[in-house]
Coordinates of C-alpha atoms in Angstrom, one line a residue:
Chain A
M6 CA -23.1 -6.4 -28.2
G7 CA -20.6 -7.2 -30.9
S8 CA -21.4 -7.3 -34.6
H9 CA -24.5 -9.2 -35.6
K10 CA -23.5 -9.3 -39.2
F11 CA -24.3 -12.4 -41.1
S12 CA -21.4 -13.9 -42.9
H13 CA -22.0 -15.7 -46.2
E14 CA -19.3 -18.3 -45.4
K15 CA -20.6 -21.8 -45.6
I16 CA -21.4 -23.2 -42.1
P17 CA -19.3 -26.4 -41.6
L18 CA -21.5 -29.5 -41.3
E19 CA -20.5 -33.1 -40.4
K20 CA -22.9 -36.0 -41.1
I21 CA -22.9 -38.2 -38.0
E22 CA -25.5 -40.7 -39.1
N23 CA -28.7 -40.9 -41.1
C24 CA -30.6 -37.6 -40.5
I25 CA -28.1 -36.3 -37.8
W26 CA -25.7 -33.6 -38.7
R27 CA -23.2 -31.7 -36.5
I28 CA -22.1 -28.1 -36.7
P29 CA -18.6 -28.3 -35.1
K30 CA -17.3 -25.6 -32.8
Y31 CA -15.9 -23.8 -35.8
K32 CA -15.7 -20.2 -34.5
P33 CA -14.7 -18.6 -31.2
G34 CA -17.5 -18.2 -28.8
M35 CA -19.3 -21.4 -29.6
R36 CA -19.5 -23.3 -26.3
V37 CA -20.9 -26.5 -27.7
P38 CA -21.6 -27.9 -31.2
G39 CA -24.9 -27.6 -33.0
L40 CA -27.0 -30.7 -33.8
V41 CA -29.3 -30.7 -36.8
F42 CA -31.9 -33.3 -37.6
A43 CA -32.7 -33.4 -41.3
N44 CA -32.6 -35.6 -44.4
E45 CA -30.5 -34.5 -47.4
K46 CA -33.3 -32.4 -48.9
L47 CA -34.2 -30.6 -45.7
I48 CA -30.5 -29.8 -44.9
K49 CA -30.1 -28.4 -48.4
K50 CA -33.0 -26.1 -47.8
M51 CA -31.5 -25.0 -44.4
Q52 CA -28.3 -24.1 -46.2
T53 CA -30.0 -21.6 -48.4
D54 CA -30.8 -19.1 -45.6
R55 CA -29.5 -18.2 -42.1
T56 CA -30.9 -21.3 -40.3
L57 CA -27.6 -23.0 -39.6
W58 CA -25.8 -19.7 -38.8
Q59 CA -28.5 -19.1 -36.2
S60 CA -28.1 -22.7 -34.9
A61 CA -24.4 -21.9 -34.4
N62 CA -25.2 -18.6 -32.7
V63 CA -27.4 -20.2 -30.1
T64 CA -24.4 -22.2 -28.9
H65 CA -22.9 -19.0 -27.6
L66 CA -25.5 -18.8 -24.8
P67 CA -23.7 -19.1 -21.4
G68 CA -24.5 -22.3 -19.6
I69 CA -25.7 -24.2 -22.7
Y70 CA -25.5 -28.0 -22.4
K71 CA -24.6 -30.7 -24.9
H72 CA -25.6 -29.0 -28.2
S73 CA -28.1 -26.6 -29.8
V74 CA -30.9 -28.5 -31.5
T75 CA -32.3 -27.8 -35.0
L76 CA -35.3 -29.9 -35.8
P77 CA -36.3 -31.1 -39.3
D78 CA -38.7 -28.2 -39.9
G79 CA -35.9 -25.7 -39.0
H80 CA -35.9 -22.4 -40.8
E81 CA -34.6 -18.9 -40.3
G82 CA -36.1 -17.1 -37.3
Y83 CA -35.0 -14.3 -35.0
G84 CA -32.0 -15.1 -32.9
F85 CA -32.9 -18.8 -32.6
P86 CA -33.9 -20.6 -35.8
I87 CA -37.5 -21.7 -35.8
G88 CA -37.5 -25.3 -35.0
G89 CA -34.8 -24.7 -32.4
V90 CA -34.1 -26.0 -28.9
A91 CA -31.5 -25.1 -26.3
A92 CA -31.1 -26.1 -22.6
T93 CA -29.0 -24.0 -20.3
D94 CA -27.9 -24.7 -16.7
Y95 CA -30.5 -23.7 -14.1
D96 CA -27.9 -22.1 -11.9
E97 CA -25.2 -20.9 -14.2
G98 CA -27.1 -20.5 -17.5
V99 CA -29.1 -17.8 -19.1
I100 CA -32.7 -17.3 -20.2
S101 CA -33.3 -15.7 -23.6
P102 CA -36.7 -14.4 -24.7
G103 CA -35.5 -15.0 -28.3
G104 CA -35.5 -18.7 -27.5
V105 CA -39.2 -18.5 -27.0
G106 CA -40.2 -16.0 -29.7
Y107 CA -42.7 -13.3 -30.1
D108 CA -45.8 -15.6 -30.1
I109 CA -45.3 -17.0 -26.7
N110 CA -47.1 -20.4 -26.4
C111 CA -48.2 -20.4 -30.0
G112 CA -49.5 -23.9 -30.0
V113 CA -52.1 -26.5 -31.0
R114 CA -55.1 -28.2 -29.5
L115 CA -57.0 -31.1 -30.9
L116 CA -60.5 -32.2 -30.2
S117 CA -61.8 -35.7 -31.0
T118 CA -65.4 -36.4 -31.9
T119 CA -67.5 -39.6 -32.2
L120 CA -68.7 -38.5 -35.7
S121 CA -67.5 -40.1 -38.9
E122 CA -66.7 -38.2 -42.0
K123 CA -70.0 -39.5 -43.5
D124 CA -72.0 -38.3 -40.5
L125 CA -70.7 -34.8 -40.9
K126 CA -70.6 -34.4 -44.7
P127 CA -74.2 -33.1 -45.1
K128 CA -73.7 -30.5 -42.4
L129 CA -70.0 -29.7 -43.0
K130 CA -70.6 -26.3 -44.8
Q131 CA -73.1 -25.2 -42.3
L132 CA -70.8 -26.1 -39.4
A133 CA -67.8 -24.3 -41.0
N134 CA -70.0 -21.2 -41.5
I135 CA -71.1 -21.2 -37.9
I136 CA -67.6 -21.7 -36.6
F137 CA -66.4 -18.9 -38.9
R138 CA -69.1 -16.6 -37.4
N139 CA -68.5 -17.7 -33.8
V140 CA -64.7 -17.7 -33.7
P141 CA -63.2 -14.2 -34.5
S142 CA -60.5 -14.5 -37.1
G143 CA -58.5 -12.1 -39.2
L144 CA -57.2 -8.6 -38.7
G145 CA -58.6 -6.7 -35.7
S146 CA -61.5 -9.2 -35.2
R147 CA -63.2 -9.7 -31.8
R148 CA -66.4 -11.0 -30.4
K149 CA -68.7 -8.2 -29.3
D150 CA -70.4 -10.3 -26.6
F151 CA -67.2 -11.5 -24.9
R152 CA -65.5 -8.8 -22.9
I153 CA -63.3 -9.1 -19.9
S154 CA -62.2 -6.4 -17.4
A155 CA -58.5 -5.6 -16.7
S156 CA -58.7 -7.5 -13.4
E157 CA -60.3 -10.5 -15.1
L158 CA -57.5 -10.5 -17.6
D159 CA -55.0 -10.7 -14.7
S160 CA -57.0 -13.7 -13.3
V161 CA -57.0 -15.4 -16.7
T162 CA -53.2 -15.0 -17.0
K163 CA -52.7 -16.2 -13.4
E164 CA -55.1 -19.1 -13.4
G165 CA -55.0 -20.2 -17.0
V166 CA -57.8 -22.4 -18.5
K167 CA -59.2 -23.1 -15.0
W168 CA -60.5 -19.6 -14.8
L169 CA -62.4 -19.9 -18.1
I170 CA -63.7 -23.3 -17.1
K171 CA -65.0 -21.8 -13.9
K172 CA -66.9 -19.2 -15.9
G173 CA -68.5 -21.9 -18.0
F174 CA -66.1 -21.9 -21.0
G175 CA -65.3 -25.6 -21.0
W176 CA -65.5 -28.8 -19.1
S177 CA -63.6 -29.6 -15.9
E178 CA -61.6 -32.4 -17.5
D179 CA -60.2 -30.1 -20.2
A180 CA -57.4 -28.7 -18.0
E181 CA -55.7 -32.1 -17.4
H182 CA -55.3 -32.5 -21.1
C183 CA -53.2 -29.4 -21.6
E184 CA -49.5 -29.2 -21.2
E185 CA -48.9 -27.8 -17.7
S186 CA -52.6 -28.6 -17.0
G187 CA -53.3 -25.3 -18.8
C188 CA -51.5 -23.1 -16.2
M189 CA -47.9 -22.2 -15.5
R190 CA -48.1 -21.5 -11.8
N191 CA -45.3 -19.0 -11.6
A192 CA -47.3 -16.5 -13.6
N193 CA -47.2 -13.0 -12.1
P194 CA -49.3 -10.3 -13.9
Q195 CA -47.4 -7.6 -12.1
K196 CA -44.4 -8.3 -14.3
V197 CA -46.5 -7.6 -17.5
S198 CA -46.5 -4.1 -18.9
P199 CA -49.7 -2.0 -19.1
I200 CA -49.4 -1.9 -22.9
A201 CA -49.2 -5.7 -23.2
K202 CA -52.3 -5.9 -21.0
K203 CA -54.1 -3.4 -23.2
R204 CA -53.2 -5.4 -26.3
G205 CA -54.4 -8.6 -24.6
L206 CA -57.7 -7.2 -23.3
T207 CA -59.6 -7.2 -26.6
Q208 CA -57.9 -10.3 -28.2
L209 CA -58.7 -13.1 -25.8
G210 CA -60.7 -15.7 -27.8
T211 CA -59.4 -14.7 -31.3
L212 CA -57.6 -16.7 -33.9
G213 CA -55.5 -14.0 -35.4
S214 CA -54.2 -14.2 -39.0
G215 CA -51.2 -15.5 -40.9
N216 CA -50.4 -19.1 -40.4
H217 CA -53.0 -19.6 -37.6
F218 CA -56.0 -21.7 -38.4
L219 CA -58.9 -23.8 -37.3
E220 CA -59.5 -27.0 -39.1
I221 CA -62.2 -29.6 -39.2
Q222 CA -60.3 -32.8 -40.0
K223 CA -60.7 -36.5 -40.5
V224 CA -58.4 -39.3 -39.4
D225 CA -56.8 -40.3 -42.6
R226 CA -54.6 -43.1 -41.3
I227 CA -53.8 -44.7 -38.0
Y228 CA -50.2 -45.9 -37.6
D229 CA -50.3 -47.0 -34.0
E230 CA -53.7 -48.3 -33.0
N231 CA -52.8 -48.9 -29.4
K232 CA -51.6 -45.4 -28.7
A233 CA -54.3 -43.8 -30.9
E234 CA -57.0 -45.5 -28.9
T235 CA -55.6 -44.2 -25.7
Y236 CA -55.6 -40.7 -27.1
G237 CA -59.3 -41.1 -28.2
I238 CA -58.5 -41.7 -31.9
N239 CA -60.5 -44.8 -32.7
F240 CA -61.2 -45.2 -36.4
E241 CA -60.1 -43.9 -39.8
G242 CA -62.6 -41.3 -41.0
Q243 CA -63.2 -40.1 -37.5
V244 CA -63.8 -36.3 -37.3
T245 CA -61.4 -34.1 -35.3
V246 CA -61.0 -30.4 -34.8
M247 CA -57.6 -28.7 -34.6
I248 CA -57.0 -25.1 -33.3
H249 CA -53.7 -23.4 -34.0
C250 CA -53.0 -20.0 -32.5
G251 CA -51.1 -18.3 -29.7
S252 CA -51.0 -15.5 -27.1
R253 CA -51.9 -12.7 -29.6
G254 CA -50.8 -9.1 -28.9
Y255 CA -50.4 -9.9 -25.2
G256 CA -47.5 -12.3 -25.8
H257 CA -46.0 -10.4 -28.6
Q258 CA -45.7 -7.3 -26.3
V259 CA -44.3 -9.4 -23.4
C260 CA -41.5 -10.6 -25.7
S261 CA -40.8 -7.1 -27.1
D262 CA -40.8 -5.5 -23.7
Y263 CA -38.4 -8.0 -22.3
L264 CA -36.1 -8.0 -25.3
R265 CA -35.4 -4.4 -24.4
I266 CA -34.8 -5.3 -20.7
M267 CA -32.6 -8.2 -21.7
E268 CA -30.6 -6.1 -24.0
N269 CA -29.6 -3.9 -21.1
A270 CA -29.0 -7.0 -19.0
T271 CA -26.7 -8.5 -21.7
H272 CA -24.5 -5.5 -21.3
K273 CA -24.8 -5.4 -17.5
Y274 CA -23.7 -9.0 -17.1
H275 CA -21.0 -8.7 -19.8
I276 CA -22.5 -11.5 -21.9
N277 CA -21.1 -11.9 -25.4
I278 CA -23.7 -12.9 -28.0
P279 CA -23.5 -12.6 -31.8
D280 CA -27.1 -11.4 -32.4
R281 CA -29.2 -8.7 -30.7
E282 CA -32.2 -11.0 -30.8
L283 CA -30.3 -13.5 -28.6
A284 CA -30.3 -10.9 -25.7
C285 CA -30.4 -12.8 -22.4
A286 CA -29.8 -12.7 -18.7
P287 CA -28.5 -15.2 -16.1
G288 CA -31.4 -17.4 -14.9
K289 CA -30.8 -16.2 -11.3
S290 CA -31.0 -12.4 -12.2
N291 CA -34.0 -10.3 -11.5
E292 CA -34.4 -9.6 -15.2
A293 CA -34.6 -13.3 -16.0
K294 CA -36.9 -14.0 -13.1
D295 CA -39.3 -11.2 -14.2
Y296 CA -39.3 -12.4 -17.8
Y297 CA -40.1 -16.0 -16.7
Q298 CA -43.0 -14.8 -14.6
A299 CA -44.3 -12.5 -17.4
M300 CA -43.8 -15.2 -20.0
A301 CA -45.9 -17.6 -17.9
C302 CA -48.7 -15.1 -18.0
A303 CA -48.5 -15.1 -21.8
V304 CA -48.4 -18.9 -21.8
N305 CA -51.6 -19.0 -19.7
Y306 CA -53.2 -16.4 -22.0
A307 CA -52.5 -18.6 -25.0
F308 CA -53.9 -21.8 -23.3
S309 CA -57.0 -19.7 -22.4
N310 CA -57.3 -18.3 -25.9
R311 CA -57.5 -21.8 -27.3
Q312 CA -59.9 -22.8 -24.5
A313 CA -62.3 -20.0 -25.4
I314 CA -62.1 -20.8 -29.1
M315 CA -62.7 -24.5 -28.3
H316 CA -65.8 -23.6 -26.3
W317 CA -67.2 -21.7 -29.3
V318 CA -66.4 -24.7 -31.5
R319 CA -68.4 -26.9 -29.2
Q320 CA -71.3 -24.4 -29.2
S321 CA -71.1 -24.4 -33.0
F322 CA -71.6 -28.1 -33.1
K323 CA -74.6 -27.6 -30.8
Q324 CA -76.1 -24.9 -33.1
T325 CA -75.5 -27.0 -36.2
F326 CA -77.0 -30.3 -35.0
N327 CA -79.3 -29.0 -32.3
Q328 CA -77.9 -31.4 -29.8
D329 CA -75.6 -31.0 -26.8
P330 CA -71.9 -31.1 -27.8
E331 CA -71.3 -34.0 -25.4
T332 CA -73.4 -36.1 -27.9
F333 CA -70.5 -35.9 -30.3
G334 CA -67.7 -36.4 -27.9
L335 CA -65.8 -33.2 -28.6
R336 CA -63.3 -34.3 -26.0
L337 CA -60.0 -32.4 -25.7
V338 CA -57.3 -34.8 -26.8
Y339 CA -54.4 -32.5 -25.9
D340 CA -53.0 -29.0 -26.0
V341 CA -49.3 -28.4 -26.7
A342 CA -47.1 -25.3 -26.7
H343 CA -44.7 -24.7 -29.6
N344 CA -43.0 -21.6 -28.2
I345 CA -42.0 -21.8 -24.6
A346 CA -39.3 -21.9 -21.9
K347 CA -39.5 -24.3 -19.0
V348 CA -37.6 -25.6 -16.1
E349 CA -37.0 -29.3 -16.7
T350 CA -34.6 -32.1 -15.6
H351 CA -32.5 -33.7 -18.4
K352 CA -29.7 -36.2 -18.8
V353 CA -26.5 -34.4 -19.2
N354 CA -23.0 -36.0 -19.3
G355 CA -24.2 -39.1 -17.4
G356 CA -25.9 -37.1 -14.7
R357 CA -29.3 -35.3 -14.3
K358 CA -29.4 -31.6 -14.5
K359 CA -32.0 -29.0 -13.8
V360 CA -32.1 -26.8 -16.9
W361 CA -33.9 -24.0 -18.7
V362 CA -35.3 -25.6 -21.9
H363 CA -36.1 -23.1 -24.7
R364 CA -38.4 -24.4 -27.3
K365 CA -38.8 -22.1 -30.3
G366 CA -41.0 -23.7 -32.8
A367 CA -40.6 -27.1 -31.2
T368 CA -43.0 -29.5 -29.4
R369 CA -42.3 -31.2 -26.1
A370 CA -42.2 -34.9 -26.8
F371 CA -41.8 -36.7 -23.4
P372 CA -41.6 -40.5 -23.5
A373 CA -43.9 -43.0 -21.7
G374 CA -43.6 -42.9 -18.0
H375 CA -42.7 -39.2 -17.7
E376 CA -44.6 -37.6 -14.7
D377 CA -45.5 -34.5 -16.7
I378 CA -47.8 -36.5 -19.0
P379 CA -51.5 -36.7 -18.0
V380 CA -52.2 -39.9 -16.0
D381 CA -54.4 -41.5 -18.7
Y382 CA -51.7 -41.1 -21.4
R383 CA -48.7 -41.7 -19.2
S384 CA -48.1 -45.3 -20.2
K385 CA -48.0 -44.4 -23.9
G386 CA -46.0 -41.2 -24.1
Q387 CA -47.1 -37.6 -24.5
P388 CA -49.3 -36.7 -27.5
V389 CA -47.4 -34.5 -29.9
L390 CA -49.5 -32.4 -32.3
I391 CA -47.9 -31.2 -35.5
P392 CA -50.1 -29.0 -37.8
G393 CA -49.4 -29.1 -41.5
S394 CA -49.8 -26.1 -43.8
M395 CA -53.2 -25.2 -45.1
G396 CA -54.8 -28.0 -47.0
T397 CA -52.2 -30.7 -46.2
S398 CA -52.1 -33.3 -43.4
S399 CA -51.5 -32.8 -39.7
W400 CA -50.0 -35.3 -37.4
I401 CA -50.5 -36.9 -34.0
L402 CA -47.2 -38.4 -32.8
S403 CA -46.1 -39.8 -29.5
G404 CA -43.1 -38.6 -27.5
A405 CA -40.3 -41.3 -27.4
E406 CA -37.2 -42.1 -25.4
K407 CA -34.7 -41.0 -28.0
A408 CA -36.0 -37.4 -27.6
M409 CA -34.4 -37.4 -24.1
D410 CA -31.0 -38.3 -25.5
L411 CA -31.0 -36.1 -28.6
S412 CA -33.3 -33.1 -28.3
F413 CA -34.1 -32.4 -24.7
G414 CA -37.5 -34.1 -25.0
S415 CA -38.5 -32.2 -28.1
T416 CA -39.5 -32.7 -31.8
A417 CA -40.6 -30.6 -34.7
H418 CA -43.7 -28.3 -34.7
G419 CA -44.8 -28.0 -38.3
A420 CA -44.0 -27.8 -41.9
G421 CA -41.7 -24.8 -42.1
R422 CA -41.9 -22.4 -45.1
M423 CA -40.1 -23.0 -48.4
M424 CA -41.2 -19.9 -50.3
S425 CA -41.5 -16.3 -49.3
R426 CA -44.9 -14.7 -48.9
S427 CA -44.4 -12.4 -51.8
A428 CA -43.3 -15.2 -54.0
A429 CA -46.4 -17.2 -53.0
K430 CA -48.5 -14.2 -53.8
R431 CA -46.9 -13.8 -57.2
K432 CA -47.5 -17.5 -58.0
W433 CA -51.0 -17.8 -56.8
W434 CA -54.1 -15.8 -56.3
G435 CA -56.2 -16.4 -53.2
E436 CA -59.2 -17.3 -55.2
D437 CA -57.2 -20.0 -57.1
I438 CA -56.2 -21.5 -53.9
R439 CA -59.8 -21.6 -52.6
I440 CA -60.9 -23.2 -55.9
N441 CA -58.1 -25.7 -55.7
L442 CA -58.9 -26.7 -52.2
E443 CA -62.6 -26.9 -53.0
K444 CA -61.9 -29.2 -55.9
R445 CA -60.4 -31.5 -53.3
D446 CA -63.7 -31.2 -51.4
I447 CA -62.2 -29.0 -48.7
V448 CA -64.4 -26.2 -47.4
V449 CA -62.6 -22.9 -47.0
K450 CA -63.6 -19.9 -44.9
A451 CA -61.1 -17.1 -44.9
A452 CA -61.2 -13.5 -43.8
S453 CA -58.5 -12.5 -46.4
P454 CA -57.9 -14.1 -49.8
I455 CA -54.3 -12.7 -49.6
V456 CA -53.6 -14.8 -46.6
L457 CA -54.9 -17.8 -48.5
A458 CA -52.3 -17.2 -51.3
E459 CA -49.5 -16.6 -48.8
E460 CA -50.3 -19.8 -46.9
A461 CA -50.7 -22.0 -50.0
D462 CA -49.5 -25.5 -49.1
D463 CA -46.8 -25.6 -51.8
A464 CA -45.1 -22.6 -50.0
Y465 CA -44.2 -25.0 -47.2
K466 CA -42.0 -28.0 -46.8
N467 CA -43.9 -31.2 -46.8
V468 CA -44.9 -31.9 -43.2
D469 CA -44.9 -35.7 -44.0
V470 CA -41.2 -35.5 -44.7
V471 CA -40.6 -33.6 -41.4
V472 CA -42.6 -36.2 -39.5
D473 CA -40.7 -39.1 -41.2
V474 CA -37.4 -37.7 -39.9
S475 CA -38.8 -37.5 -36.4
D476 CA -40.2 -41.0 -36.6
N477 CA -37.0 -42.4 -38.1
L478 CA -34.9 -40.9 -35.3
G479 CA -37.3 -42.1 -32.7
I480 CA -37.7 -38.7 -31.0
A481 CA -41.5 -38.8 -31.6
T482 CA -43.2 -41.6 -33.5
K483 CA -46.3 -41.7 -35.7
V484 CA -49.7 -42.3 -34.2
A485 CA -52.1 -40.9 -36.8
R486 CA -52.4 -38.6 -39.8
L487 CA -55.2 -36.1 -40.1
T488 CA -56.4 -34.4 -43.3
P489 CA -58.6 -31.3 -43.5
M490 CA -62.3 -31.3 -44.4
A491 CA -62.7 -27.6 -43.7
V492 CA -60.2 -24.8 -43.2
I493 CA -61.0 -21.6 -41.3
K494 CA -58.4 -18.9 -41.5
G495 CA -57.9 -15.3 -40.5
Chain B
M22 CA -30.8 9.2 -56.1
H23 CA -34.5 9.5 -57.0
R24 CA -36.8 6.6 -56.4
N25 CA -40.5 6.6 -57.3
K26 CA -41.1 3.9 -54.7
K27 CA -41.5 4.6 -51.0
F28 CA -40.8 1.0 -50.0
K29 CA -40.7 -2.5 -51.4
F30 CA -41.2 -6.0 -50.1
L31 CA -38.0 -8.1 -50.3
E32 CA -37.8 -11.9 -50.4
H33 CA -37.8 -13.8 -47.1
T34 CA -39.3 -17.2 -46.4
A35 CA -40.8 -16.8 -43.0
D36 CA -42.1 -13.3 -42.7
V37 CA -42.3 -9.8 -44.2
Y38 CA -39.0 -8.3 -45.2
I39 CA -39.2 -4.6 -46.2
A40 CA -36.9 -2.0 -47.6
S41 CA -38.1 1.6 -47.2
Y42 CA -36.5 4.7 -48.8
G43 CA -36.2 8.4 -48.0
K44 CA -34.2 11.5 -48.9
N45 CA -33.2 11.5 -45.2
I46 CA -33.7 9.2 -42.3
E47 CA -36.9 10.9 -41.1
E48 CA -38.6 10.3 -44.5
A49 CA -37.3 6.7 -44.6
F50 CA -38.9 6.2 -41.2
E51 CA -42.2 7.6 -42.5
N52 CA -42.2 5.2 -45.4
A53 CA -41.3 2.3 -43.1
A54 CA -44.6 3.0 -41.3
S55 CA -46.5 3.2 -44.6
A56 CA -45.1 -0.2 -45.5
M57 CA -46.2 -1.7 -42.2
F58 CA -49.7 -0.6 -42.7
E59 CA -49.7 -1.8 -46.3
V60 CA -49.0 -5.3 -44.9
M61 CA -52.1 -5.1 -42.7
T62 CA -54.5 -3.4 -45.2
N63 CA -54.8 -1.4 -48.4
T64 CA -53.6 2.0 -47.2
K65 CA -55.2 3.8 -50.2
K66 CA -58.6 3.2 -48.4
I67 CA -57.5 4.8 -45.2
N68 CA -58.9 8.3 -44.9
P69 CA -56.3 10.5 -43.1
S70 CA -59.0 12.3 -41.2
F71 CA -57.7 12.1 -37.6
E72 CA -54.4 13.5 -36.5
E73 CA -52.4 12.1 -33.7
S74 CA -49.1 13.1 -32.1
I75 CA -46.6 10.3 -31.4
T76 CA -43.4 10.5 -29.4
V77 CA -40.8 7.8 -29.3
E78 CA -37.4 7.5 -27.6
A79 CA -34.6 5.0 -28.0
K80 CA -30.9 4.8 -27.4
D81 CA -29.8 4.2 -31.0
E82 CA -31.2 4.4 -34.5
L83 CA -32.1 0.8 -34.8
A84 CA -34.0 0.8 -31.5
L85 CA -35.7 4.0 -32.6
L86 CA -37.0 2.3 -35.8
Y87 CA -38.1 -0.7 -33.7
N88 CA -39.9 1.5 -31.2
W89 CA -41.5 3.8 -33.8
L90 CA -43.1 0.9 -35.7
E91 CA -44.1 -0.8 -32.4
A92 CA -45.8 2.4 -31.1
L93 CA -47.9 2.5 -34.3
L94 CA -48.7 -1.2 -34.1
V95 CA -49.7 -0.8 -30.5
N96 CA -52.0 2.1 -31.5
F97 CA -53.7 -0.1 -34.0
E98 CA -54.3 -2.9 -31.5
I99 CA -55.3 -0.7 -28.6
K100 CA -57.1 2.2 -30.3
N101 CA -58.0 0.4 -33.5
M102 CA -56.3 3.1 -35.6
L103 CA -55.0 2.7 -39.1
Y104 CA -52.7 5.3 -40.5
S105 CA -51.8 6.3 -44.0
K106 CA -49.9 9.5 -43.6
F107 CA -46.9 10.4 -41.4
K108 CA -44.7 13.4 -40.6
I109 CA -41.6 13.0 -38.6
F110 CA -39.8 16.1 -37.4
P111 CA -36.0 16.1 -37.4
F112 CA -34.8 13.6 -34.7
K113 CA -33.9 15.2 -31.4
K114 CA -30.6 14.1 -30.1
N115 CA -30.0 13.8 -26.4
P116 CA -26.6 12.8 -25.0
D117 CA -27.7 9.2 -24.6
S118 CA -30.9 8.9 -26.6
L119 CA -32.7 9.9 -29.8
I120 CA -36.3 11.2 -29.9
I121 CA -38.9 11.1 -32.6
E122 CA -41.7 13.6 -32.5
A123 CA -44.2 12.7 -35.2
K124 CA -47.7 13.2 -36.5
A125 CA -49.8 10.4 -38.0
W126 CA -53.0 10.7 -39.8
G127 CA -55.6 8.0 -40.3
E128 CA -59.0 6.7 -39.1
L129 CA -60.6 3.9 -37.1
F130 CA -60.4 0.4 -38.6
D131 CA -63.7 -0.6 -40.2
P132 CA -63.7 -4.2 -41.4
K133 CA -66.4 -3.3 -43.9
K134 CA -64.4 -0.6 -45.5
H135 CA -60.8 -1.6 -45.0
T136 CA -59.2 -4.6 -46.7
Q137 CA -58.1 -7.2 -44.1
K138 CA -54.6 -8.5 -45.0
V139 CA -52.2 -9.9 -42.4
G140 CA -51.9 -8.9 -38.8
V141 CA -48.4 -7.9 -37.7
K142 CA -47.3 -9.7 -34.5
A143 CA -44.1 -7.7 -33.9
V144 CA -41.2 -5.7 -35.2
T145 CA -37.9 -7.5 -35.1
Y146 CA -34.2 -6.6 -35.1
H147 CA -33.5 -9.5 -37.5
R148 CA -31.7 -8.3 -40.6
M149 CA -32.5 -4.8 -39.6
E150 CA -30.2 -2.3 -41.3
I151 CA -30.0 1.5 -41.8
I152 CA -28.0 2.2 -44.9
K153 CA -27.0 5.8 -45.3
K154 CA -26.0 7.0 -48.8
R155 CA -25.1 10.5 -49.9
N156 CA -28.6 11.5 -51.0
E157 CA -30.7 8.6 -49.7
V158 CA -31.4 6.5 -46.6
I159 CA -32.5 2.9 -46.9
L160 CA -34.1 0.9 -44.1
E161 CA -34.3 -2.8 -44.1
F162 CA -36.3 -4.7 -41.5
I163 CA -38.5 -7.7 -40.9
L164 CA -42.0 -7.9 -39.4
D165 CA -43.1 -11.0 -37.6
I166 CA -46.5 -12.0 -38.9

């Protein structure tokens, strides 16, 4: 597999224009250059760790087109940087589980309500408490009254959110407002290991811990009224709910299992890659086909996970206000994946090519008119949801044309860490963070005060800066900024 | 070299970066497992009252570390087990694989008793190193959380 030793040499970087940098083909094995989208401050941060080295490593993947992409929130990941995108040829290229990551379809869903901040204020604490009770969060948490059998798990991962909707967990219109309509149809549970299934069985409908969260938010500012209205964002002060989590142990195990399989495949097909975590196989091989079918199961698991959680959020509104959730809107705006591989068609060298797009900590950002956008949003562009770190703003953007030229229809996915967890813990105590947020009138419910300290917002890059770069480049443009009223964390 | 620490947390922006130490590789592997459970909970509160046998096989030492930690993580998620004590017998060496035979002691996770820290998503190969010195083995690895 070659040495995966990191070299401390400075990665060469050429500034092409404002916020666009190129890593030239500076070492043997690089098939294309790397492209990095960042302002001066963000690029300096990327130069402090292995982010750019990983961006260069990704360009070694056989069949890669144009350039590897590193988005403004890019930071050091495993194999790929987080905030990384790569497209490989459908026939001649490879698929790499490292280009998707361990938390397959970690993603975000947003609900809009008809309530204003003022309407909710008197009930906010009560609502946050009820959601905290209804939605399992934190280490090893699960709902005692929600159990599925092994065969039901297979149905969930085959059918995605539609299975849950059929069982009463949601409204029929929810599915259309998910990426892939909440189901990748190539899912095949036979390609998922028994261990992955066992891990998944008890974790459906759980938030998890770490950077995952559920927030009650308000619309802080609308930047594009026309698009906002189409997405159901109608006025400043409007209450929204954001759910950020992924495929839990099910997806983590799928990634891990296939990393082993792909490692053997990398040898078998004589592929030269500079990092064990970039293990891959030709898209046409059985190994790759199996991974793609298993990955799709994990993708569907994650969509369904967020669907179950959303259902309990709606129920929590009902319990708080003693009225049906429909009274408050509670409409699903959109659900997007941040960690996924897909077959898409993209402009390459003047033609159109079918490719494997890997998005690792990246959000699909298709422009207006694209057929994969829900019909009611299609004329405006795909909603892009970017969560901030705890206590800061989150964003709704809209996919734009430039994304198809620069980033294979993708933009950033979040803030990206600046500070290590241990440094954050040394600097802050969980309780201080809670008091600080509460001073700003934000209600906090957390299973672990340690997670609060680790996830303190100062430990992250400012998400507003990340979004500015995306907006300036025109890969996804600002629609509305959301700020938290209540944070629920594992 | 004598250290009073079994492991320590190193600086890394995204996730948990651990160094674990041992007189030999087996002990360093035991301490790596302790470190992983310390990420998830306060291991001092885990009563080592149940004993379990764990066997893991891999084709090289790095993969063995990955598989060993993953096996314990899977036991936590599937059986709800937390462990605080480990014993690894000397690695068995096959022509094309290495085998760990180990015992782990712990108890069932009880959210009322055990501190909830951060869930571990996965073990990774990123920055994974096995450093062998004359009287000491150091393992470095990152957990995705």
